[in-house]
Amino acid sequence: MVEVVDRQGQRAPISGASTIPPTLRQSRKSTLAPRPTAGGLAFQIRAAAHRFLSSTRLSIAEEIRYGHLFHFVPVCVGIGAALWFTIPNSPSAPILGGVVSVLILSLFVSPAGTARSVGIWTALLLVAGMLLAEWETRRLSTIILDQPLVTNITGIVERREAGAEGEWRYTLRLTATVDPTIRRPPDRVNLLARSGHEPAKIGDQLTGRARLSPPSGPALPGLNDFAFQSYFQGIGAVGFFLGAPQDGSVAAESEASLAARFDASLFSLRDSISNRIRSVLPGDPGAFAASIITGERRSMSEEATDALRTSGLAHITAISGLNMALAAGIFFVGLRAILSLVPAFAQRYPVKKIAAAGALLATTGYVLISGYQVSALRAYLMTAIMLGAVLFDRPAVSLRNLALAATAILVVQPSAVMGPSFQMSFAATAALIAGYAGWRSRPRAILPPARSVPMWVAAGGAKFVGGTLATSLTGGLATAVFAITHFHRLSTHSLEANLAAMPLISLVVMPAGFVAMLLMPFGLDAPFFWIMGQGLELVLQVAYTVSSWGGGYVFPRLPDIFLLGVSIGMLLLTLLRTRLRHLGTILILSTVAVTWGSARSESGQLLISEDARLVALLGSDGGVESLAINRTRPPSFIFDQWQPVLGIETPTPPAISKLEVLPEAPERGSADGLTEYQRREAEIILKRLIDEAETGRFHCIREACALKLKAGASLVWLERADLAGSACDLASFVILAARTRLTTCRSGAVLISETSLRASGALEIFGLSDATRALSIRSAFTGPPRPWTRHRLYDWRTGETAEAHDRPYPSKEGRMGPAQAPPSGARTSQ
């Protein structure tokens, strides 16, 4: 029997009739069928269709024969998980379990290798992905804080990370809350401590007064939901200490489990390594080195972080496949070379397998001190499978190993499929493996053979530069679709930056850092950390230089078909080996053409953040889009996400009015409200502010802003709930950045408050530029709640959760027009 090896390193027999699957034999017979001899266009079309179908069946049979359908196992599992996380009404576990049972029984009555069995396997993997997603969600059951508040907290430090300006970020396991006591407290919170204090150690108890808030939702409908990420990270609230936290007693180790004590010891070791690195390498080089070795990235300055992100080098700071592969490769090659220096040992023992086992131990230690980051775990799993393949004399770099790694990750953490890290990592790896396999199967002698030492050096340098260029180009193209979809940006000079920086990372930074870690227990690490720092200084210089060339392209929100079509096309192009893979090329080009030719996704004219603190009007000034905002200094966390989506670089700030300020609000908790005189005074000030306002620019005083809309309508933004009724009488739109029990304005004005936005999330309102068009709204959340959005509908007074995310005002709202005065003596709001 003769075997051939395909591009991915898989062996398959080609001789002997018994080795050919029935589908392949049937396809070969079909190709020998007599062709139609009659003339005419109909016969020619039928013959062409017959040849196409025969060729397709032959290609499918070849893919089955080489076992390439296994590459699509993680694809089906991931699609099933993504469907469960995306659809509004996900099926429950009993229903999914019943479907799985039926599909398994169907496999026993379906012949193997047929289209029916392939279809059943596909359906089974899809449902299995949904079942895994449901299981992970139930297993975590993270409690998310329902509303912002200030309270005294006490908790055990589980993680800590130093910031660039001396601040510390703690992950605490809450043990108590006082004044007020939270009825539904989260298990873990992330808190920032800015005030000077003695940093608490991992395992210590911290107490202090802190402001807690739920994790942020999407900044605009369709953008990233941070609450989803926090839910699957086990974080129920974020916030900051009001003042310096107090260091309490050390938590008793007997109260913690063995796993918890091991985890605390491991993170203490990680913290010690990070502190040691920063003590040897102060500034950004030390923070950069700590991010590469231990995964702590917050201590790097904002300028360096922005430069790395803009230049396309931010992937170096994450412990991902690049770092793990370099660490494993350095240890593998180094240990194998050292052992080979002893001929007696090398001839008696399998040096290659010993080096692979040593590299596996080294990467295991690397991932342990990395803080279990998702990208590090994924890279470690992929590296471990490849080193295991070396131990068992199997091809180390193959798409089958990649499929095994992806499947293992999706089984343990199905939610990873929704994040850009998982998508970009595996897309880049699959593209590199497929590209390398294609190049290896078709070797091309580009350079002439070296006949002298200078020619040999030049050829080696050309190969290194060409390999780095091809790797950067392949990885960049494979991840571009996900960068565009998730971040709405694409670096235009990442190729040049990676070409300049990657030799430094591969030849200087990683080897020096690896040797320094090996010598750290002996106190001999400082010289090698210095070498590592010098290399990172050069990398930062490359990042600053390239980022000064421009920030790259900015993309608006693209239709869902763009990500779906390009992703499927990339899967076909990288996971198949026959001519069927070219269907992926056709699908990618078609999707890009359709997306390019389709109309740009429309953004709402009025944009409202989920806390109502930031309001913006998107308009056009002389054919150029403009964005009027209600704050001189908009919150960067929200506005930085708005900018690339809207394509606005510089917004129009509000005009500060010289009108008198509003009457002071009564103290919180006071039973006395504004007097009648104060209320009338406030109404006069608001009316003057509305009369003074312009179309396309906010006019603001303290605690209030006004804006003129088209068709005679007006908008008032307030931070005072006690003036909502007065604003309803004067404006067509009232946006209240405060909690209130009011739901609508009796005057007919639209009332949107922090309370209503808590259920709906950020809003986009359409129809403001056309008086004949009915208003329409797009909210971040609609329909029944999901586990990571249920906290938005929870009422702490009754302990009940609403059944659906309602619109902030009825959808039957009429057409836009000037506000009408309510009947005399009528209440303005209800």
JSON list of N, CA, C and O in Angstrom, two decimals, residues 533-551:
[
{"chain": "A", "resi": 533, "resn": "GLY", "atom": "N", "xyz": [15.29, 45.02, 28.39]},
{"chain": "A", "resi": 533, "resn": "GLY", "atom": "CA", "xyz": [14.81, 46.39, 28.39]},
{"chain": "A", "resi": 533, "resn": "GLY", "atom": "C", "xyz": [15.32, 47.20, 27.22]},
{"chain": "A", "resi": 533, "resn": "GLY", "atom": "O", "xyz": [14.59, 48.03, 26.66]},
{"chain": "A", "resi": 534, "resn": "GLN", "atom": "N", "xyz": [16.58, 46.98, 26.83]},
{"chain": "A", "resi": 534, "resn": "GLN", "atom": "CA", "xyz": [17.11, 47.70, 25.68]},
{"chain": "A", "resi": 534, "resn": "GLN", "atom": "C", "xyz": [16.35, 47.33, 24.40]},
{"chain": "A", "resi": 534, "resn": "GLN", "atom": "O", "xyz": [16.06, 48.19, 23.56]},
{"chain": "A", "resi": 535, "resn": "GLY", "atom": "N", "xyz": [16.04, 46.06, 24.27]},
{"chain": "A", "resi": 535, "resn": "GLY", "atom": "CA", "xyz": [15.26, 45.64, 23.11]},
{"chain": "A", "resi": 535, "resn": "GLY", "atom": "C", "xyz": [13.86, 46.24, 23.11]},
{"chain": "A", "resi": 535, "resn": "GLY", "atom": "O", "xyz": [13.35, 46.67, 22.06]},
{"chain": "A", "resi": 536, "resn": "LEU", "atom": "N", "xyz": [13.23, 46.30, 24.28]},
{"chain": "A", "resi": 536, "resn": "LEU", "atom": "CA", "xyz": [11.88, 46.87, 24.37]},
{"chain": "A", "resi": 536, "resn": "LEU", "atom": "C", "xyz": [11.89, 48.37, 24.15]},
{"chain": "A", "resi": 536, "resn": "LEU", "atom": "O", "xyz": [10.92, 48.94, 23.63]},
{"chain": "A", "resi": 537, "resn": "GLU", "atom": "N", "xyz": [12.98, 49.04, 24.54]},
{"chain": "A", "resi": 537, "resn": "GLU", "atom": "CA", "xyz": [13.11, 50.47, 24.23]},
{"chain": "A", "resi": 537, "resn": "GLU", "atom": "C", "xyz": [13.08, 50.70, 22.72]},
{"chain": "A", "resi": 537, "resn": "GLU", "atom": "O", "xyz": [12.42, 51.62, 22.23]},
{"chain": "A", "resi": 538, "resn": "LEU", "atom": "N", "xyz": [13.80, 49.85, 21.99]},
{"chain": "A", "resi": 538, "resn": "LEU", "atom": "CA", "xyz": [13.79, 49.98, 20.53]},
{"chain": "A", "resi": 538, "resn": "LEU", "atom": "C", "xyz": [12.41, 49.68, 19.95]},
{"chain": "A", "resi": 538, "resn": "LEU", "atom": "O", "xyz": [11.96, 50.33, 19.01]},
{"chain": "A", "resi": 539, "resn": "VAL", "atom": "N", "xyz": [11.70, 48.68, 20.53]},
{"chain": "A", "resi": 539, "resn": "VAL", "atom": "CA", "xyz": [10.35, 48.37, 20.06]},
{"chain": "A", "resi": 539, "resn": "VAL", "atom": "C", "xyz": [9.42, 49.56, 20.30]},
{"chain": "A", "resi": 539, "resn": "VAL", "atom": "O", "xyz": [8.60, 49.92, 19.43]},
{"chain": "A", "resi": 540, "resn": "LEU", "atom": "N", "xyz": [9.54, 50.20, 21.46]},
{"chain": "A", "resi": 540, "resn": "LEU", "atom": "CA", "xyz": [8.71, 51.39, 21.73]},
{"chain": "A", "resi": 540, "resn": "LEU", "atom": "C", "xyz": [9.05, 52.53, 20.78]},
{"chain": "A", "resi": 540, "resn": "LEU", "atom": "O", "xyz": [8.15, 53.27, 20.35]},
{"chain": "A", "resi": 541, "resn": "GLN", "atom": "N", "xyz": [10.31, 52.68, 20.43]},
{"chain": "A", "resi": 541, "resn": "GLN", "atom": "CA", "xyz": [10.67, 53.71, 19.46]},
{"chain": "A", "resi": 541, "resn": "GLN", "atom": "C", "xyz": [10.04, 53.43, 18.10]},
{"chain": "A", "resi": 541, "resn": "GLN", "atom": "O", "xyz": [9.56, 54.34, 17.42]},
{"chain": "A", "resi": 542, "resn": "VAL", "atom": "N", "xyz": [10.03, 52.15, 17.73]},
{"chain": "A", "resi": 542, "resn": "VAL", "atom": "CA", "xyz": [9.34, 51.78, 16.48]},
{"chain": "A", "resi": 542, "resn": "VAL", "atom": "C", "xyz": [7.86, 52.12, 16.57]},
{"chain": "A", "resi": 542, "resn": "VAL", "atom": "O", "xyz": [7.27, 52.68, 15.62]},
{"chain": "A", "resi": 543, "resn": "ALA", "atom": "N", "xyz": [7.24, 51.82, 17.71]},
{"chain": "A", "resi": 543, "resn": "ALA", "atom": "CA", "xyz": [5.81, 52.10, 17.88]},
{"chain": "A", "resi": 543, "resn": "ALA", "atom": "C", "xyz": [5.53, 53.59, 17.81]},
{"chain": "A", "resi": 543, "resn": "ALA", "atom": "O", "xyz": [4.57, 54.02, 17.13]},
{"chain": "A", "resi": 544, "resn": "TYR", "atom": "N", "xyz": [6.33, 54.42, 18.48]},
{"chain": "A", "resi": 544, "resn": "TYR", "atom": "CA", "xyz": [6.12, 55.87, 18.44]},
{"chain": "A", "resi": 544, "resn": "TYR", "atom": "C", "xyz": [6.31, 56.41, 17.03]},
{"chain": "A", "resi": 544, "resn": "TYR", "atom": "O", "xyz": [5.55, 57.28, 16.57]},
{"chain": "A", "resi": 545, "resn": "THR", "atom": "N", "xyz": [7.32, 55.91, 16.34]},
{"chain": "A", "resi": 545, "resn": "THR", "atom": "CA", "xyz": [7.59, 56.40, 14.99]},
{"chain": "A", "resi": 545, "resn": "THR", "atom": "C", "xyz": [6.46, 56.04, 14.04]},
{"chain": "A", "resi": 545, "resn": "THR", "atom": "O", "xyz": [5.95, 56.89, 13.29]},
{"chain": "A", "resi": 546, "resn": "VAL", "atom": "N", "xyz": [6.04, 54.78, 14.06]},
{"chain": "A", "resi": 546, "resn": "VAL", "atom": "CA", "xyz": [5.00, 54.34, 13.13]},
{"chain": "A", "resi": 546, "resn": "VAL", "atom": "C", "xyz": [3.66, 54.99, 13.47]},
{"chain": "A", "resi": 546, "resn": "VAL", "atom": "O", "xyz": [2.90, 55.38, 12.58]},
{"chain": "A", "resi": 547, "resn": "SER", "atom": "N", "xyz": [3.36, 55.15, 14.76]},
{"chain": "A", "resi": 547, "resn": "SER", "atom": "CA", "xyz": [2.07, 55.76, 15.14]},
{"chain": "A", "resi": 547, "resn": "SER", "atom": "C", "xyz": [2.01, 57.23, 14.71]},
{"chain": "A", "resi": 547, "resn": "SER", "atom": "O", "xyz": [0.92, 57.76, 14.50]},
{"chain": "A", "resi": 548, "resn": "SER", "atom": "N", "xyz": [3.18, 57.88, 14.58]},
{"chain": "A", "resi": 548, "resn": "SER", "atom": "CA", "xyz": [3.18, 59.28, 14.13]},
{"chain": "A", "resi": 548, "resn": "SER", "atom": "C", "xyz": [2.84, 59.40, 12.65]},
{"chain": "A", "resi": 548, "resn": "SER", "atom": "O", "xyz": [2.56, 60.51, 12.18]},
{"chain": "A", "resi": 549, "resn": "TRP", "atom": "N", "xyz": [2.85, 58.30, 11.92]},
{"chain": "A", "resi": 549, "resn": "TRP", "atom": "CA", "xyz": [2.52, 58.35, 10.50]},
{"chain": "A", "resi": 549, "resn": "TRP", "atom": "C", "xyz": [1.02, 58.44, 10.24]},
{"chain": "A", "resi": 549, "resn": "TRP", "atom": "O", "xyz": [0.59, 58.74, 9.15]},
{"chain": "A", "resi": 550, "resn": "GLY", "atom": "N", "xyz": [0.22, 58.14, 11.23]},
{"chain": "A", "resi": 550, "resn": "GLY", "atom": "CA", "xyz": [-1.23, 58.20, 11.05]},
{"chain": "A", "resi": 550, "resn": "GLY", "atom": "C", "xyz": [-1.91, 57.12, 11.85]},
{"chain": "A", "resi": 550, "resn": "GLY", "atom": "O", "xyz": [-1.32, 56.09, 12.19]},
{"chain": "A", "resi": 551, "resn": "GLY", "atom": "N", "xyz": [-3.19, 57.37, 12.17]},
{"chain": "A", "resi": 551, "resn": "GLY", "atom": "CA", "xyz": [-3.93, 56.44, 13.02]},
{"chain": "A", "resi": 551, "resn": "GLY", "atom": "C", "xyz": [-4.62, 55.31, 12.29]},
{"chain": "A", "resi": 551, "resn": "GLY", "atom": "O", "xyz": [-5.30, 54.51, 12.91]}
]
